[in-house]
Short mmCIF file of C-alpha atoms and ligand atoms in Angstrom, two decimals:
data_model
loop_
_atom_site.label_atom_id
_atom_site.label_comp_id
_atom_site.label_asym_id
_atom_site.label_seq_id
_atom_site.Cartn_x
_atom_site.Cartn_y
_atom_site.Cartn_z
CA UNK A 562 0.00 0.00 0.00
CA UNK A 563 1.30 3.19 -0.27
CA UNK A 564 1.44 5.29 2.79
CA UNK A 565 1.02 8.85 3.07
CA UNK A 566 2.25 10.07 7.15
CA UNK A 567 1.41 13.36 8.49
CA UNK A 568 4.29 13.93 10.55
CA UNK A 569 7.94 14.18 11.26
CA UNK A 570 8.36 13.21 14.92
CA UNK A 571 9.27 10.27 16.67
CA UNK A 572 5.65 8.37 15.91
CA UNK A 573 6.07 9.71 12.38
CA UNK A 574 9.63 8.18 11.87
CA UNK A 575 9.08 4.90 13.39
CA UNK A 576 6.10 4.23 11.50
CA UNK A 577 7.28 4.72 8.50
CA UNK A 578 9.82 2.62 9.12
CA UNK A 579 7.95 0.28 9.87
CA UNK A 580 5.76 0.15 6.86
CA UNK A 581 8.45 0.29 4.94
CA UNK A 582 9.98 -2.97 6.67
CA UNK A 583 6.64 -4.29 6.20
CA UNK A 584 6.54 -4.10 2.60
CA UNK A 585 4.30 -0.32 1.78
CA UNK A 586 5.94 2.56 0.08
CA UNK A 587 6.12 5.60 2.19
CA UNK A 588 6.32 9.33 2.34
CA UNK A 589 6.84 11.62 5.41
CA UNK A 590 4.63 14.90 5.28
CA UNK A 591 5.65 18.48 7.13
CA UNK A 592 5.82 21.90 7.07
CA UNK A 593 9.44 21.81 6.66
CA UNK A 594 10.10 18.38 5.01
CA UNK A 595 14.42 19.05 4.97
CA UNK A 596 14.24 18.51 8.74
CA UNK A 597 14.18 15.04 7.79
CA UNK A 598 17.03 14.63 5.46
CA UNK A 599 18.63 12.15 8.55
CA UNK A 600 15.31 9.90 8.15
CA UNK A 601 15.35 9.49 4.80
CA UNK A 602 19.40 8.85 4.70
CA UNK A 603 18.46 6.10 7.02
CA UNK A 604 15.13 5.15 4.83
CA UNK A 605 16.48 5.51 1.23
CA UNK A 606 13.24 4.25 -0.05
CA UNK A 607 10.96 6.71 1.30
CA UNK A 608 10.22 9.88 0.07
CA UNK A 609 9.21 13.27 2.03
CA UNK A 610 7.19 16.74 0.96
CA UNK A 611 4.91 19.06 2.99
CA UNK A 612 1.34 17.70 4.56
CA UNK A 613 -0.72 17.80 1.44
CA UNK A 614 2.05 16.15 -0.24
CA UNK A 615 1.95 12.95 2.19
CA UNK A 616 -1.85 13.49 2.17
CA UNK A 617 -2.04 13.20 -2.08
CA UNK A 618 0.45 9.93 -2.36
CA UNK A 619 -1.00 8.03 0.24
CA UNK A 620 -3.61 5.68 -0.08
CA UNK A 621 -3.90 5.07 3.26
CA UNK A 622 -2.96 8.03 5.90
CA UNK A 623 -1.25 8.28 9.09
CA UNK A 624 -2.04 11.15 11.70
CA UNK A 625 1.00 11.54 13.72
CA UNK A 626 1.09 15.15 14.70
CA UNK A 627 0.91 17.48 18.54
CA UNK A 628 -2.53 17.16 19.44
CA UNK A 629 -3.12 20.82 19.72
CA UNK A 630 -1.95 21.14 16.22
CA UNK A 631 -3.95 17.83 14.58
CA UNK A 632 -6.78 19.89 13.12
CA UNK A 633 -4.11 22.48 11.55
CA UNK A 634 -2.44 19.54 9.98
CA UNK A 635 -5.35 17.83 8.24
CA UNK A 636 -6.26 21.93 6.78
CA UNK A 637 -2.55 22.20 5.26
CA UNK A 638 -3.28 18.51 4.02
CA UNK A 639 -6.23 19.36 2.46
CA UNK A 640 -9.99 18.10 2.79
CA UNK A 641 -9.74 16.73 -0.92
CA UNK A 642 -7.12 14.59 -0.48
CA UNK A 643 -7.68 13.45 2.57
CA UNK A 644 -11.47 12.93 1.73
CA UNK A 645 -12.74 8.93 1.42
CA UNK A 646 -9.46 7.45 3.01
CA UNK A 647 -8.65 5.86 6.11
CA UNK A 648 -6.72 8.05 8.54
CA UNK A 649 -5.05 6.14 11.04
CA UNK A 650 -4.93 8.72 13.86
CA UNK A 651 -2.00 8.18 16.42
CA UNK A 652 -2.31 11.78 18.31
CA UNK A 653 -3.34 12.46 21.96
CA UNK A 654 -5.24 15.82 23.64
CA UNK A 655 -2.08 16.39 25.40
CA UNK A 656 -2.91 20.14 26.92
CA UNK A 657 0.11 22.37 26.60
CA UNK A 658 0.76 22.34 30.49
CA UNK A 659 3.04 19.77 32.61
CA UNK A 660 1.98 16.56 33.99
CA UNK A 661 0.78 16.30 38.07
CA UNK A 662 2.85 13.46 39.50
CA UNK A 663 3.18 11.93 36.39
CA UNK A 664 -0.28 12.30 34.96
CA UNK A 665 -1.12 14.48 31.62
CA UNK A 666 -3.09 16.87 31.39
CA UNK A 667 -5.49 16.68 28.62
CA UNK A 668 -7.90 19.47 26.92
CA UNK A 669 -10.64 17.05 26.12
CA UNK A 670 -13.06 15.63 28.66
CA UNK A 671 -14.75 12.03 28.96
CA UNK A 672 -17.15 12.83 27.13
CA UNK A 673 -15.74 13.83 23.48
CA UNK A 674 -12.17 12.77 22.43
CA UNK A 675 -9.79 14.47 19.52
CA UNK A 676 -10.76 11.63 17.47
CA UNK A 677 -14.44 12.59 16.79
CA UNK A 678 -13.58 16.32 16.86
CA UNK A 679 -11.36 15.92 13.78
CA UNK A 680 -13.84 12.92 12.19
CA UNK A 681 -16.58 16.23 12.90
CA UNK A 682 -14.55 18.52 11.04
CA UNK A 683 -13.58 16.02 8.04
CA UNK A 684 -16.77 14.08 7.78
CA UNK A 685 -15.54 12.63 4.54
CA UNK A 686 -12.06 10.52 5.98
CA UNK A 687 -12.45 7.75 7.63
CA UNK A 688 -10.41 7.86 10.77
CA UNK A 689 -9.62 5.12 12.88
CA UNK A 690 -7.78 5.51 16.39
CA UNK A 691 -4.63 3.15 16.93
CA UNK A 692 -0.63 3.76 17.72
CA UNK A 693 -1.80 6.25 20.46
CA UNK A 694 -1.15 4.21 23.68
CA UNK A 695 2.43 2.92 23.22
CA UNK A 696 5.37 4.38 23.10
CA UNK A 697 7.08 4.44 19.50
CA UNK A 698 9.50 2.12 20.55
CA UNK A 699 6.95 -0.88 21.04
CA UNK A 700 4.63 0.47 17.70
CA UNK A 701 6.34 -2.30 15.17
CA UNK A 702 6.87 -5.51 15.91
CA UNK A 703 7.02 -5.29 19.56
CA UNK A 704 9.15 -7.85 21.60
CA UNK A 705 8.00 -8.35 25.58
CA UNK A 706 8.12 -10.75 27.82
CA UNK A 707 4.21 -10.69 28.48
CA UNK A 708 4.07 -11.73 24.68
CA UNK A 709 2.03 -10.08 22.13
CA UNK A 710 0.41 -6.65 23.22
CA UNK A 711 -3.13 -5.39 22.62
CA UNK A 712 -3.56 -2.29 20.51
CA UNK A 713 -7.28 -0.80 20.89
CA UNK A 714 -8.75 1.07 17.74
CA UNK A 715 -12.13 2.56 17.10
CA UNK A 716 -13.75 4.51 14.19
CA UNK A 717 -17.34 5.16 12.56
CA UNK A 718 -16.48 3.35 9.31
CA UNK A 719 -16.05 -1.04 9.24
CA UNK A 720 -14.14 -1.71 6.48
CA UNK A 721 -11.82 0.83 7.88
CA UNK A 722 -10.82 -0.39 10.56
CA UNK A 723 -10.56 -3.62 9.56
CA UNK A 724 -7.51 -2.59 7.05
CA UNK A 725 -6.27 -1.33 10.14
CA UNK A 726 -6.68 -4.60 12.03
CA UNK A 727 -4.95 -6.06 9.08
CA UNK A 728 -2.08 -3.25 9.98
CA UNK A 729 -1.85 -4.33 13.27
CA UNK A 730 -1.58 -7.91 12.49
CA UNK A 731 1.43 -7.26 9.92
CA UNK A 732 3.06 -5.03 13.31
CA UNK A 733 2.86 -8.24 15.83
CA UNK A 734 -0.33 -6.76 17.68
CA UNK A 735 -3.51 -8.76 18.51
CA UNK A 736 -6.11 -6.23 17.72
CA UNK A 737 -8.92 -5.10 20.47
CA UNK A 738 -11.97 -3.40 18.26
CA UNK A 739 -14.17 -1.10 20.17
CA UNK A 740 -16.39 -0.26 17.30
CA UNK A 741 -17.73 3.66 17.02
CA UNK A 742 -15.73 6.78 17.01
CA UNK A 743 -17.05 7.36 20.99
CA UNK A 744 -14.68 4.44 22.21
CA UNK A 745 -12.19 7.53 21.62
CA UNK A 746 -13.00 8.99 24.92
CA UNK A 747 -11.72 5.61 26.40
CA UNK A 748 -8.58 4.78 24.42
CA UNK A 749 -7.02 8.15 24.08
CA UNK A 750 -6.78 8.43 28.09
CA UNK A 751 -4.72 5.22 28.36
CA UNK A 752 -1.84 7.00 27.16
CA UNK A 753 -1.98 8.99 30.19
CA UNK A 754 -2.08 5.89 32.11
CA UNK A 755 0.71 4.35 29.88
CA UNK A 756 2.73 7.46 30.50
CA UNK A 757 2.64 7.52 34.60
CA UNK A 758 5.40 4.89 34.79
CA UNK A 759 7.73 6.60 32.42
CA UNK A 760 7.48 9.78 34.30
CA UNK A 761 7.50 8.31 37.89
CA UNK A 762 10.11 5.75 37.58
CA UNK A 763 11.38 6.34 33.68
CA UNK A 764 9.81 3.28 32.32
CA UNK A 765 8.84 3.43 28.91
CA UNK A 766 8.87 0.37 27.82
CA UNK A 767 5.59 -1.61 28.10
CA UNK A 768 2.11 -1.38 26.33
CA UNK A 769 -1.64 -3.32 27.37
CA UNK A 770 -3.02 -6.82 27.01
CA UNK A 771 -6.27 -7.93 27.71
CA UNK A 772 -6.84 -11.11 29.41
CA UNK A 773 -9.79 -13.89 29.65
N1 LIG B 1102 6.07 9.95 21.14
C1 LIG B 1102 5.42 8.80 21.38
O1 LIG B 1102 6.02 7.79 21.77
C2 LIG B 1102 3.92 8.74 21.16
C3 LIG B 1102 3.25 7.54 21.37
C4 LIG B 1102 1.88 7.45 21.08
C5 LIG B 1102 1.21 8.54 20.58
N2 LIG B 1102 1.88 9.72 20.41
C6 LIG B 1102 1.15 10.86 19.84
O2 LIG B 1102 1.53 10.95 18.48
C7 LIG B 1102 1.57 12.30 18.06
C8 LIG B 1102 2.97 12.61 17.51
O3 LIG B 1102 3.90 12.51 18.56
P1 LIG B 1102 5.47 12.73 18.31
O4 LIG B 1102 6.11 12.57 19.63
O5 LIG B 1102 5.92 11.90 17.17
O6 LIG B 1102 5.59 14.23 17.78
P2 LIG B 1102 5.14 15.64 18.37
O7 LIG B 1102 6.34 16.35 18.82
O8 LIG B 1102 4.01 15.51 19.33
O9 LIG B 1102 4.57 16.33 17.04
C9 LIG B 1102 5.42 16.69 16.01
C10 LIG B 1102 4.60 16.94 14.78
O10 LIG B 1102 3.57 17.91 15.05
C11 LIG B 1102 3.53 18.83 13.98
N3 LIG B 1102 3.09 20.15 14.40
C12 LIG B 1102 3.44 20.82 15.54
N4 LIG B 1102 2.85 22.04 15.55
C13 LIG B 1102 2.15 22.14 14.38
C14 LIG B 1102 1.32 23.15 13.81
N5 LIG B 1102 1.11 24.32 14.44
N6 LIG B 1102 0.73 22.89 12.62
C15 LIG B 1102 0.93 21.71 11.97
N7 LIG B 1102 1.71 20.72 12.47
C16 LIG B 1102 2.31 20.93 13.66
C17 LIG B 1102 4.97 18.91 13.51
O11 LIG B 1102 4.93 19.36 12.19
P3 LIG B 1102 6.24 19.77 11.37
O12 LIG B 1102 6.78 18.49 10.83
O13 LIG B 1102 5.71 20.66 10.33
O14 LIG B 1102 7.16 20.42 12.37
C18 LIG B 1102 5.44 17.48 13.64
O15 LIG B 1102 5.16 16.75 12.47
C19 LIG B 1102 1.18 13.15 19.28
O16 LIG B 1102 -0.18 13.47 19.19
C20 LIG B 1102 1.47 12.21 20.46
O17 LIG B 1102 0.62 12.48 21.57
C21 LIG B 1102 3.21 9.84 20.69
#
């Protein structure tokens, strides 16, 4: 598939690394694509260009921006070419402000989530939440102890997130579905739970399993 990411962070670069290991053509999308000129030395087959460059080559999308900025990213991408595809969206509400004892602050509540704001503002892509409760070091092909970790996704549209289950299976993740875009509220806090032992003890390495 070819794979258009929104993004030139750490969730940005790992990802497209890992589709690339994984057998999809990539291409990194920012505001100032030559900040990654050490990616793409390091990922010779991938190709970079501003948001709505990322957003026009890819087939299937990848959300991996600052929270507070996610909306701003998906304008400079452009509602056309973002319009009818899926979206996997990786971002978090992290509020600009620093976390109490080791908890985030976030500038959603429980009842709405960044997912459905954005899904709201771009009725026409078809987002599905995933990546956004592990660190980037466990997103592709993660190795713990505990075995193979649970990644929880939601989104409105079926066949959507079943490509992404399909995703997740390629990345060595077992796949929890939650169904509708409103399971948002639920899976974008765990990061904040993720994130407490990484700033209370600097543990970072671990992600969720679900057990019966
Ligand atoms: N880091 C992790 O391990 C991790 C794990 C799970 C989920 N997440 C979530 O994944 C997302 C990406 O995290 P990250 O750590 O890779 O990077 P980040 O530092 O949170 O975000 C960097 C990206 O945000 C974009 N950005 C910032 N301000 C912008 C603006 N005003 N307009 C448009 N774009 C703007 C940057 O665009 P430019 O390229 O143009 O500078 C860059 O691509 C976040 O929502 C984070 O909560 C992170």
């Amino acid at each position: 598939m070819k794979v258009g990411i929104l993004g030139s962070g750490e969730v940005a670069q790992v990802l497209g690394a890992g589709f690339l290991k994984h057998g999809h053509a990539v291409m990194l999308g920012s505001r100032t694509p030559a900040k990654l000129a050490d990616w793409t030395k390091k990922n010779p087959e991938a190709t970079t260009g501003t948001f709505a460059d990322a957003a026009q080559f890819g087939e299937l999308l990848v959300l991996a921006v600052k929270g507070t900025a996610a909306d701003e990213a998906l304008q400079l991408a452009g509602k056309q070419k973002i319009a009818g595809k899926v979206v996997i969206d990786a971002t978090n509400p992290i509020a600009p402000a620093p976390p109490v004892n080791g908890v985030l602050k976030y500038f959603t509540t429980l009842d709405d989530s960044l997912m459905e704001r954005l899904q709201r503002s771009h009725p026409d892509a078809r987002f599905v939440k995933a990546f956004n409760s592990v660190g980037s070091a466990c997103m592709v092909d993660p190795k713990l102890k505990g075995g193979k970790p649970t990644m929880f996704i939601c989104g409105n549209d079926d066949a959507a997130r079943a490509t992404v289950t399909g995703i997740l299976d390629q990345f060595g993740w077992e796949t929890s579905d939650l169904g509708r875009a409103e399971a948002a509220r639920a899976i974008e806090p765990l990061c904040m739970l993720w994130c407490i032992p990484g700033f209370l003890r600097n543990d970072w390495v671990h992600a969720y399993k679900v057990l019966s």
